[in-house]
Short mmCIF file of C-alpha atoms and ligand atoms in Angstrom, two decimals:
data_model
loop_
_atom_site.label_atom_id
_atom_site.label_comp_id
_atom_site.label_asym_id
_atom_site.label_seq_id
_atom_site.Cartn_x
_atom_site.Cartn_y
_atom_site.Cartn_z
CA MET H 1 0.00 0.00 0.00
CA VAL H 2 2.82 2.44 0.91
CA ALA H 3 4.67 1.28 -2.23
CA ALA H 4 1.64 2.18 -4.36
CA VAL H 5 1.42 5.65 -2.80
CA ALA H 6 5.15 6.26 -3.26
CA ALA H 7 5.10 5.15 -6.91
CA ALA H 8 1.95 7.14 -7.75
CA ARG H 9 3.35 10.29 -6.12
CA GLN H 10 6.39 9.95 -8.40
CA GLY H 11 4.05 10.08 -11.39
CA ALA H 12 3.69 6.35 -12.11
CA GLN H 13 0.38 4.86 -13.20
CA VAL H 14 -0.38 2.34 -10.45
CA LEU H 15 -2.74 -0.59 -9.96
CA LEU H 16 -2.86 -1.80 -6.34
CA ILE H 17 -4.10 -5.38 -6.02
CA GLU H 18 -5.31 -6.65 -2.64
CA SER H 19 -6.79 -10.04 -1.86
CA GLN H 20 -8.67 -8.81 1.22
CA GLY H 21 -11.46 -6.22 1.36
CA CYS H 22 -9.26 -3.62 3.07
CA LEU H 23 -5.71 -2.33 2.89
CA GLY H 24 -3.03 -2.95 5.46
CA GLY H 25 -2.56 -6.72 5.60
CA SER H 26 -1.35 -7.76 9.06
CA ARG H 27 -1.79 -4.18 10.31
CA THR H 28 -5.55 -4.33 9.76
CA ALA H 29 -6.83 -7.73 8.60
CA ALA H 30 -4.71 -9.64 11.12
CA GLY H 31 -5.67 -7.30 13.96
CA VAL H 32 -2.18 -5.96 14.72
CA ASP H 33 -3.12 -2.57 16.19
CA THR H 34 0.31 -1.26 17.13
CA PHE H 35 3.09 0.00 14.90
CA TYR H 36 6.45 -1.02 16.31
CA GLY H 37 9.74 0.01 14.77
CA PHE H 38 9.18 3.77 14.59
CA TYR H 39 11.15 4.13 17.81
CA THR H 40 14.26 2.44 19.17
CA PRO H 41 13.72 0.44 22.37
CA GLY H 42 15.51 1.42 25.58
CA GLU H 43 15.60 4.30 28.02
CA LEU H 44 15.88 7.05 25.40
CA PRO H 45 13.64 6.14 22.45
CA ARG H 46 14.56 7.82 19.13
CA ARG H 47 12.24 7.99 16.14
CA ILE H 48 14.06 6.41 13.22
CA VAL H 49 11.34 6.09 10.54
CA GLY H 50 9.75 9.08 8.79
CA GLY H 51 8.35 9.63 5.29
CA ILE H 52 5.00 8.13 4.25
CA PRO H 53 4.84 5.72 7.24
CA TRP H 54 5.05 8.68 9.64
CA GLU H 55 2.54 10.64 7.53
CA ILE H 56 0.13 7.75 8.18
CA VAL H 57 0.70 8.15 11.93
CA GLU H 58 0.10 11.91 11.64
CA ARG H 59 -3.20 11.28 9.86
CA LEU H 60 -4.22 8.87 12.63
CA GLN H 61 -3.20 11.48 15.22
CA ALA H 62 -5.30 14.13 13.43
CA ALA H 63 -8.28 11.77 13.62
CA GLY H 64 -7.64 11.19 17.33
CA ALA H 65 -7.24 7.51 16.50
CA CYS H 66 -3.87 6.58 18.00
CA PHE H 67 -1.62 7.04 20.99
CA GLU H 68 1.96 6.16 21.89
CA ARG H 69 2.52 3.29 24.30
CA PRO H 70 5.87 3.36 26.10
CA ASN H 71 8.38 0.52 25.90
CA THR H 72 6.32 -2.52 26.71
CA TYR H 73 7.48 -6.13 26.59
CA GLY H 74 10.79 -5.04 25.10
CA ALA H 75 9.70 -4.00 21.59
CA GLY H 76 10.11 -0.24 22.10
CA THR H 77 7.56 2.56 22.11
CA GLY H 78 4.58 1.52 20.01
CA VAL H 79 1.92 3.56 18.25
CA THR H 80 -1.41 1.91 19.04
CA TYR H 81 -4.23 2.78 16.67
CA ASP H 82 -7.86 2.12 15.93
CA VAL H 83 -7.78 -0.53 13.21
CA GLU H 84 -10.97 0.71 11.49
CA GLN H 85 -9.55 4.25 11.30
CA LEU H 86 -6.32 2.92 9.82
CA LYS H 87 -8.31 1.23 7.04
CA LEU H 88 -9.85 4.66 6.21
CA VAL H 89 -6.48 6.44 6.34
CA TYR H 90 -4.93 3.87 4.01
CA GLU H 91 -7.83 4.15 1.55
CA SER H 92 -7.80 7.92 1.45
CA ILE H 93 -4.04 8.22 1.08
CA VAL H 94 -4.04 5.73 -1.81
CA LEU H 95 -7.05 7.15 -3.65
CA GLU H 96 -5.78 10.75 -3.32
CA THR H 97 -2.78 9.78 -5.47
CA GLY H 98 -5.00 8.66 -8.35
CA ALA H 99 -3.82 5.04 -8.06
CA SER H 100 -6.39 2.38 -9.04
CA LEU H 101 -7.42 0.02 -6.27
CA LEU H 102 -8.72 -3.52 -6.66
CA PHE H 103 -9.96 -5.40 -3.58
CA HIS H 104 -10.89 -9.09 -3.33
CA THR H 105 -8.40 -9.88 -6.08
CA PHE H 106 -5.66 -12.49 -5.95
CA ALA H 107 -2.54 -12.28 -8.07
CA CYS H 108 -2.43 -15.98 -8.84
CA GLN H 109 -0.14 -16.57 -11.81
CA VAL H 110 2.87 -14.85 -13.33
CA HIS H 111 4.17 -15.13 -16.91
CA THR H 112 7.87 -14.47 -17.24
CA GLU H 113 9.99 -14.36 -20.38
CA SER H 114 13.74 -13.76 -20.55
CA GLU H 115 13.90 -12.91 -16.84
CA THR H 116 11.16 -10.29 -17.25
CA ILE H 117 7.59 -10.47 -16.00
CA GLU H 118 5.32 -10.05 -19.01
CA ARG H 119 1.94 -10.26 -17.24
CA VAL H 120 0.20 -11.33 -14.06
CA VAL H 121 -3.08 -13.24 -13.88
CA LEU H 122 -5.62 -11.92 -11.39
CA ALA H 123 -8.55 -13.91 -9.99
CA ASN H 124 -11.64 -12.20 -8.64
CA LYS H 125 -15.42 -12.09 -9.01
CA GLY H 126 -14.91 -11.06 -12.63
CA GLY H 127 -13.06 -14.32 -13.33
CA LEU H 128 -9.48 -14.36 -14.55
CA THR H 129 -7.89 -11.19 -15.96
CA GLU H 130 -4.37 -10.52 -17.18
CA VAL H 131 -2.57 -7.28 -16.42
CA SER H 132 0.73 -6.08 -17.74
CA ALA H 133 3.07 -3.42 -16.33
CA GLN H 134 6.54 -2.02 -16.77
CA CYS H 135 7.45 -2.88 -13.15
CA TYR H 136 5.99 -5.07 -10.41
CA ILE H 137 6.20 -4.73 -6.64
CA ASP H 138 5.78 -7.86 -4.53
CA ALA H 139 4.37 -6.78 -1.16
CA THR H 140 2.41 -9.98 -0.61
CA GLY H 141 4.30 -10.91 2.57
CA ASP H 142 4.57 -14.46 1.22
CA ALA H 143 6.56 -13.51 -1.91
CA ASP H 144 3.75 -14.90 -4.06
CA ILE H 145 4.68 -12.89 -7.16
CA SER H 146 8.39 -13.58 -6.81
CA ALA H 147 7.93 -17.32 -6.29
CA ARG H 148 5.64 -17.58 -9.32
CA ALA H 149 8.02 -15.48 -11.41
CA GLY H 150 10.80 -17.98 -10.75
CA VAL H 151 12.76 -15.96 -8.20
CA ALA H 152 14.80 -18.15 -5.85
CA PHE H 153 13.42 -18.03 -2.33
CA GLU H 154 13.97 -19.62 1.05
CA LYS H 155 11.34 -21.02 3.38
CA ARG H 156 12.06 -23.02 6.51
CA ASP H 157 10.35 -26.33 7.24
CA SER H 158 6.93 -25.78 8.78
CA GLU H 159 8.15 -26.93 12.23
CA GLN H 160 10.78 -24.14 12.21
CA LEU H 161 8.66 -21.29 10.83
CA GLN H 162 7.55 -18.65 13.30
CA SER H 163 4.14 -19.41 14.71
CA LEU H 164 0.84 -17.89 13.57
CA THR H 165 -1.49 -15.89 15.83
CA THR H 166 -5.18 -15.14 15.79
CA ILE H 167 -5.43 -11.76 17.48
CA PHE H 168 -8.61 -11.08 19.40
CA PHE H 169 -10.34 -8.04 20.85
CA LEU H 170 -12.34 -8.15 24.09
CA ALA H 171 -14.86 -5.62 25.39
CA ASN H 172 -16.19 -5.13 28.91
CA VAL H 173 -12.77 -5.41 30.51
CA ASP H 174 -12.21 -3.56 33.77
CA VAL H 175 -8.85 -2.25 32.58
CA ALA H 176 -7.84 -0.62 35.88
CA LYS H 177 -8.29 -3.92 37.70
CA ALA H 178 -6.77 -5.99 34.90
CA LYS H 179 -3.62 -3.83 34.91
CA GLN H 180 -2.99 -4.83 38.53
CA THR H 181 -1.91 -8.25 37.25
CA LYS H 182 1.52 -7.33 35.85
CA HIS H 183 2.85 -9.20 32.83
CA ASP H 184 5.20 -11.43 34.87
CA ARG H 185 2.31 -12.46 37.12
CA LEU H 186 0.10 -13.11 34.08
CA VAL H 187 2.78 -15.42 32.69
CA ASP H 188 2.94 -17.26 36.05
CA LYS H 189 -0.83 -17.62 36.03
CA MET H 190 -0.73 -19.15 32.54
CA LYS H 191 1.96 -21.60 33.65
CA GLU H 192 -0.04 -22.50 36.77
CA ALA H 193 -3.20 -22.95 34.68
CA ASN H 194 -1.40 -25.32 32.30
CA ARG H 195 0.00 -27.29 35.26
CA THR H 196 -3.52 -27.94 36.62
CA GLY H 197 -4.34 -29.78 33.41
CA ASN H 198 -7.64 -27.87 33.15
CA TYR H 199 -6.35 -25.53 30.47
CA HIS H 200 -4.39 -25.90 27.26
CA LEU H 201 -2.52 -22.62 26.59
CA PRO H 202 0.18 -23.20 23.94
CA ARG H 203 1.91 -19.86 24.63
CA GLU H 204 2.61 -18.76 28.19
CA ASP H 205 4.17 -15.32 27.58
CA GLY H 206 1.46 -13.69 25.47
CA SER H 207 0.14 -10.25 26.33
CA TRP H 208 -2.80 -7.88 26.11
CA HIS H 209 -2.91 -4.10 25.87
CA VAL H 210 -5.33 -1.21 25.93
CA THR H 211 -6.80 0.26 22.73
CA PRO H 212 -8.06 3.80 22.03
CA HIS H 213 -11.47 2.65 23.34
CA PRO H 214 -12.38 2.33 27.03
CA GLY H 215 -12.87 -1.23 28.23
CA ILE H 216 -11.65 -2.73 24.96
CA ILE H 217 -8.34 -4.59 24.82
CA GLN H 218 -6.34 -6.40 22.16
CA ALA H 219 -4.77 -9.77 23.01
CA ASN H 220 -1.80 -11.40 21.29
CA MET H 221 -1.77 -14.81 23.02
CA VAL H 222 -2.71 -17.52 20.54
CA ARG H 223 0.13 -19.66 19.15
CA VAL H 224 -0.43 -21.95 16.16
CA SER H 225 2.88 -23.66 15.39
CA GLY H 226 4.16 -25.92 12.66
CA VAL H 227 2.16 -24.24 9.87
CA ASP H 228 3.35 -23.29 6.40
CA ALA H 229 0.88 -20.51 5.57
CA THR H 230 1.56 -20.88 1.84
CA ASP H 231 -0.13 -24.30 2.03
CA PRO H 232 -3.86 -23.49 1.65
CA PHE H 233 -5.04 -26.54 3.63
CA ALA H 234 -2.61 -25.88 6.47
CA LEU H 235 -3.66 -22.20 6.51
CA THR H 236 -7.31 -23.20 6.73
CA LEU H 237 -6.67 -25.53 9.67
CA ALA H 238 -4.64 -22.76 11.34
CA GLU H 239 -7.64 -20.40 11.17
CA VAL H 240 -9.79 -23.10 12.82
CA GLU H 241 -7.17 -23.80 15.50
CA GLY H 242 -6.64 -20.07 16.14
CA ARG H 243 -10.30 -19.47 16.86
CA LYS H 244 -10.40 -22.55 19.09
CA GLN H 245 -7.41 -21.33 21.10
CA THR H 246 -9.00 -17.89 21.36
CA GLN H 247 -11.92 -19.41 23.27
CA GLU H 248 -9.51 -21.19 25.61
CA TYR H 249 -7.54 -18.00 26.35
CA ILE H 250 -10.77 -16.10 27.02
CA ARG H 251 -11.90 -18.86 29.43
CA PHE H 252 -8.52 -18.62 31.17
CA LEU H 253 -8.70 -14.80 31.45
CA ARG H 254 -12.29 -14.76 32.72
CA GLU H 255 -11.64 -17.45 35.32
CA ASN H 256 -8.16 -16.40 36.49
CA VAL H 257 -7.46 -12.72 35.94
CA GLU H 258 -9.24 -10.01 37.86
CA GLY H 259 -10.90 -7.46 35.58
CA PHE H 260 -11.72 -9.98 32.85
CA GLU H 261 -14.71 -11.60 34.59
CA GLN H 262 -17.27 -9.89 32.30
CA ALA H 263 -15.09 -9.78 29.18
CA CYS H 264 -16.77 -10.61 25.88
CA LEU H 265 -15.26 -11.33 22.50
CA ILE H 266 -15.79 -8.61 19.90
CA SER H 267 -13.74 -10.08 17.07
CA THR H 268 -11.00 -12.41 16.00
CA SER H 269 -8.70 -11.24 13.22
CA GLN H 270 -10.28 -11.64 9.77
CA HIS H 271 -7.04 -13.33 8.65
CA ILE H 272 -4.78 -15.24 11.04
CA GLY H 273 -1.49 -13.37 11.56
CA VAL H 274 1.42 -14.87 9.62
CA ARG H 275 4.95 -13.94 10.69
CA GLU H 276 7.16 -15.88 8.32
CA THR H 277 6.90 -17.80 5.04
CA ARG H 278 8.97 -17.26 1.89
CA ARG H 279 11.89 -14.83 1.78
CA ILE H 280 13.33 -13.93 -1.62
CA VAL H 281 17.00 -14.50 -2.32
CA GLY H 282 18.12 -10.98 -3.14
CA GLU H 283 21.31 -9.23 -4.19
CA VAL H 284 22.15 -9.06 -0.46
CA VAL H 285 20.85 -11.22 2.40
CA LEU H 286 20.36 -9.39 5.70
CA THR H 287 21.66 -11.58 8.55
CA GLU H 288 21.07 -11.69 12.29
CA ASP H 289 24.71 -10.66 12.70
CA ASP H 290 24.05 -7.49 10.62
CA VAL H 291 21.09 -6.80 12.91
CA LEU H 292 22.79 -7.41 16.24
CA GLN H 293 26.03 -5.64 15.19
CA ALA H 294 24.06 -2.55 14.10
CA ARG H 295 25.61 -2.75 10.61
CA LYS H 296 25.24 0.17 8.16
CA PHE H 297 25.21 -0.21 4.37
CA PRO H 298 25.94 2.30 1.57
CA ASP H 299 22.56 1.50 0.01
CA GLY H 300 20.54 1.82 3.24
CA ILE H 301 16.93 2.83 2.57
CA ALA H 302 15.67 2.76 6.19
CA TYR H 303 16.78 2.09 9.75
CA CYS H 304 15.61 -0.57 12.16
CA GLY H 305 16.28 -0.80 15.91
CA ALA H 306 13.71 -3.44 16.77
CA PRO H 307 14.97 -6.48 18.67
CA VAL H 308 14.94 -9.99 17.27
CA GLU H 309 11.60 -11.34 18.50
CA GLU H 310 11.24 -14.92 17.38
CA HIS H 311 7.94 -16.66 18.01
CA HIS H 312 9.19 -20.21 17.60
CA ALA H 313 7.19 -23.27 18.55
CA GLY H 314 7.11 -23.80 22.31
CA LYS H 315 5.76 -21.77 25.16
CA GLU H 316 8.20 -18.81 25.09
CA THR H 317 9.62 -16.21 22.67
CA ARG H 318 13.31 -15.52 21.83
CA TRP H 319 14.51 -11.90 22.21
CA ALA H 320 17.89 -10.40 21.23
CA TYR H 321 18.78 -6.69 21.09
CA VAL H 322 20.64 -4.56 18.54
CA GLN H 323 24.04 -3.55 19.97
CA GLY H 324 26.21 -0.45 19.33
CA ASP H 325 24.18 2.67 18.49
CA GLY H 326 21.05 0.50 18.44
CA VAL H 327 20.09 0.77 14.76
CA TYR H 328 21.02 -1.01 11.55
CA HIS H 329 20.34 -0.26 7.90
CA ILE H 330 18.00 -2.15 5.62
CA PRO H 331 19.98 -2.29 2.35
CA TYR H 332 18.14 -1.58 -0.93
CA ARG H 333 19.69 -4.76 -2.35
CA THR H 334 17.65 -6.92 0.08
CA LEU H 335 14.58 -5.85 -1.92
CA VAL H 336 16.05 -6.72 -5.31
CA PRO H 337 15.75 -10.38 -6.32
CA LYS H 338 18.76 -12.03 -7.90
CA GLN H 339 16.67 -13.14 -10.88
CA VAL H 340 13.90 -11.27 -12.74
CA ASN H 341 14.60 -7.75 -13.94
CA ASN H 342 11.39 -5.80 -13.42
CA LEU H 343 10.41 -6.98 -9.94
CA ILE H 344 11.13 -5.59 -6.49
CA ALA H 345 9.98 -6.88 -3.10
CA ALA H 346 8.96 -4.98 0.03
CA GLY H 347 7.97 -6.04 3.53
CA ARG H 348 8.48 -9.32 5.29
CA CYS H 349 9.34 -11.23 2.07
CA LEU H 350 12.63 -9.30 1.73
CA SER H 351 15.94 -11.13 1.47
CA ALA H 352 16.86 -11.90 5.09
CA THR H 353 17.79 -14.85 7.26
CA PRO H 354 15.07 -16.02 9.68
CA GLY H 355 16.86 -14.35 12.62
CA ALA H 356 17.10 -11.01 10.79
CA LEU H 357 13.48 -11.26 9.68
CA ALA H 358 12.43 -11.64 13.32
CA SER H 359 13.63 -8.03 13.80
CA VAL H 360 13.08 -6.29 10.46
CA ARG H 361 9.48 -7.46 9.98
CA ASN H 362 8.05 -4.71 12.21
CA SER H 363 5.34 -2.54 10.68
CA ALA H 364 7.27 0.73 10.42
CA GLN H 365 10.15 -1.00 8.58
CA CYS H 366 7.80 -2.89 6.22
CA MET H 367 6.13 0.41 5.32
CA ALA H 368 9.52 2.13 4.89
CA MET H 369 10.60 -0.66 2.52
CA GLY H 370 7.35 -0.04 0.62
CA GLN H 371 8.22 3.62 0.17
CA ALA H 372 11.68 2.76 -1.19
CA ALA H 373 10.29 0.07 -3.50
CA GLY H 374 7.58 2.41 -4.81
CA VAL H 375 9.98 5.25 -5.61
CA ALA H 376 12.41 2.77 -7.19
CA ALA H 377 9.61 1.30 -9.32
CA ALA H 378 8.54 4.73 -10.56
CA ILE H 379 12.13 5.59 -11.55
CA CYS H 380 12.68 2.21 -13.23
CA ALA H 381 9.37 2.35 -15.11
CA ASN H 382 10.05 5.87 -16.32
CA GLU H 383 13.62 5.23 -17.36
CA LYS H 384 13.18 1.60 -18.43
CA THR H 385 15.98 0.64 -16.05
CA MET H 386 16.37 -2.64 -14.16
CA PHE H 387 16.03 -2.47 -10.38
CA ARG H 388 19.57 -3.75 -9.87
CA GLU H 389 20.95 -0.95 -12.09
CA LEU H 390 19.18 1.86 -10.26
CA ASP H 391 21.22 4.87 -9.15
CA ILE H 392 21.05 4.33 -5.37
CA GLY H 393 22.20 7.86 -4.57
CA ARG H 394 19.28 9.26 -6.53
CA LEU H 395 16.80 6.96 -4.76
CA GLN H 396 18.22 7.95 -1.38
CA ALA H 397 18.03 11.65 -2.27
CA ILE H 398 14.33 11.37 -3.21
CA LEU H 399 13.55 9.38 -0.06
CA THR H 400 15.31 11.97 2.09
CA GLU H 401 13.37 14.79 0.37
CA GLN H 402 10.21 12.88 1.26
CA GLY H 403 11.11 12.83 4.94
CA ALA H 404 12.50 9.30 5.14
CA ILE H 405 15.28 8.89 7.69
CA LEU H 406 18.35 7.23 6.20
C1 FAD G 501 0.33 -11.93 15.11
C2 FAD G 501 1.25 -10.85 14.70
C3 FAD G 501 1.49 -9.80 15.58
C4 FAD G 501 2.32 -8.77 15.19
N1 FAD G 501 2.49 -7.72 16.03
C5 FAD G 501 3.13 -6.64 15.60
C6 FAD G 501 3.12 -5.45 16.35
O1 FAD G 501 2.55 -5.39 17.43
N2 FAD G 501 3.76 -4.37 15.84
C7 FAD G 501 4.42 -4.42 14.63
O2 FAD G 501 4.97 -3.41 14.21
N3 FAD G 501 4.45 -5.54 13.91
C8 FAD G 501 3.80 -6.63 14.34
N4 FAD G 501 3.78 -7.76 13.57
C9 FAD G 501 4.58 -7.79 12.33
C10 FAD G 501 3.97 -6.99 11.21
O3 FAD G 501 2.61 -6.76 11.39
C11 FAD G 501 4.18 -7.70 9.88
O4 FAD G 501 5.42 -8.29 9.78
C12 FAD G 501 4.10 -6.69 8.78
O5 FAD G 501 2.90 -5.97 8.88
C13 FAD G 501 4.19 -7.39 7.45
O6 FAD G 501 3.84 -6.48 6.50
P1 FAD G 501 3.82 -6.85 4.96
O7 FAD G 501 3.14 -5.68 4.30
O8 FAD G 501 5.15 -7.26 4.50
O9 FAD G 501 2.93 -8.18 4.84
P2 FAD G 501 1.42 -8.41 5.18
O10 FAD G 501 0.99 -7.55 6.31
O11 FAD G 501 1.29 -9.89 5.29
O12 FAD G 501 0.65 -7.87 3.91
C14 FAD G 501 0.60 -8.56 2.69
C15 FAD G 501 -0.60 -8.04 1.91
O13 FAD G 501 -0.66 -8.64 0.63
C16 FAD G 501 -1.94 -9.21 0.42
N5 FAD G 501 -1.72 -10.41 -0.43
C17 FAD G 501 -1.01 -11.51 -0.09
N6 FAD G 501 -0.94 -12.35 -1.14
C18 FAD G 501 -1.61 -11.75 -2.15
C19 FAD G 501 -1.86 -12.13 -3.49
N7 FAD G 501 -1.36 -13.26 -4.03
N8 FAD G 501 -2.60 -11.30 -4.27
C20 FAD G 501 -3.09 -10.12 -3.76
N9 FAD G 501 -2.86 -9.71 -2.48
C21 FAD G 501 -2.11 -10.52 -1.70
C22 FAD G 501 -2.47 -9.54 1.80
O14 FAD G 501 -3.87 -9.60 1.84
C23 FAD G 501 -1.92 -8.37 2.60
O15 FAD G 501 -2.75 -7.24 2.56
C24 FAD G 501 2.96 -8.81 13.92
C25 FAD G 501 2.72 -9.86 13.04
C26 FAD G 501 1.88 -10.86 13.42
C27 FAD G 501 1.60 -11.95 12.44
#
């Protein structure tokens, strides 16, 4: 979505294809209601992402639809927003640019000739349609376009992939009372509950937080492990399992945590949250060492200071923090696939090792990658240049003019 805005603002003619009925992916459809990654974690948070992603925050602020939540559970200051308002902000910012928008449409097939995408087949209520463009941006999270175009990609075995989560929202929570059970105590209560044998809670360190609405909280507790979300049958079973676990966590909260006695379920995410599937093999692969050593690159297009937060199978989550000055660069070359000339990736399908992905996949960084990919696509389409031949200095200059922090 940010890629489409960035490309359209550079004068490109853009068609934005979205399989859901709203924009935002995980940030809306999966119920994630907090942007992490704008700020570094730690005692003195610094804002390290600007540009279009920050413009989105400003629009939410103007609508009174977000607030900053200080460093909780180690991820750094978050910007918690009203998901429905974010859908409206995304729609208005896209449509203002003149870009065309197509909901409920799957990009399902890609025709490539001589390392160049010739056309993409779309499936929707109108049947199958082919579209053709000068440049393509793969922001599908799962690298769908890249994989179908023949780009090399990596994907761990399903047992190793980060787990999936159905996020749920509860109303009628006595938040003041609920906050008296601190996170550590909540974790202990989950462990105790599992030990009784009366509950089955696959994750014991999940959390909940307040939303912009009184008495309504968002919970990130469910853990569905061992699922490859690019396998349609496995994804379907994960949705079923996620909703089942949601009921179990609500039972646990109502029966064990003060303030939740009268809680009622408002919604589960319309799409289960997927953290990790395919990652393209790009011109450069971002590694966990690059992340932890706070490495900088000459072709940096954004910063990230978010810790490695790996939701592996099992009851806990692995955390590791960026050292040095606390931020590393996301290199442009991690967005450029090794094969295929007119394709660029953005978001969690970038070229990164699993450990690096567990840091760089935060919302602010995914949106910042989108801005870089969109500007790059507009330049390449206009000048009929390949992404890997782009003048990086020029891209960086445009991004800086647009308020991006490099
Ligand atoms: C449970 C969970 C909790 C998280 N919590 C946080 C958090 O608190 N803060 C934070 O900053 N980050 C969080 N993250 C991480 C972050 O939300 C994601 O990593 C990030 O949003 C990924 O963005 P993306 O745009 O790359 O991919 P996605 O958000 O997955 O978006 C991909 C988009 O492409 C569409 N699409 C996919 N395939 C196709 C296709 N073939 N054709 C057409 N459209 C397609 C999808 O519908 C979707 O809109 C969380 C992630 C999960 C799963």
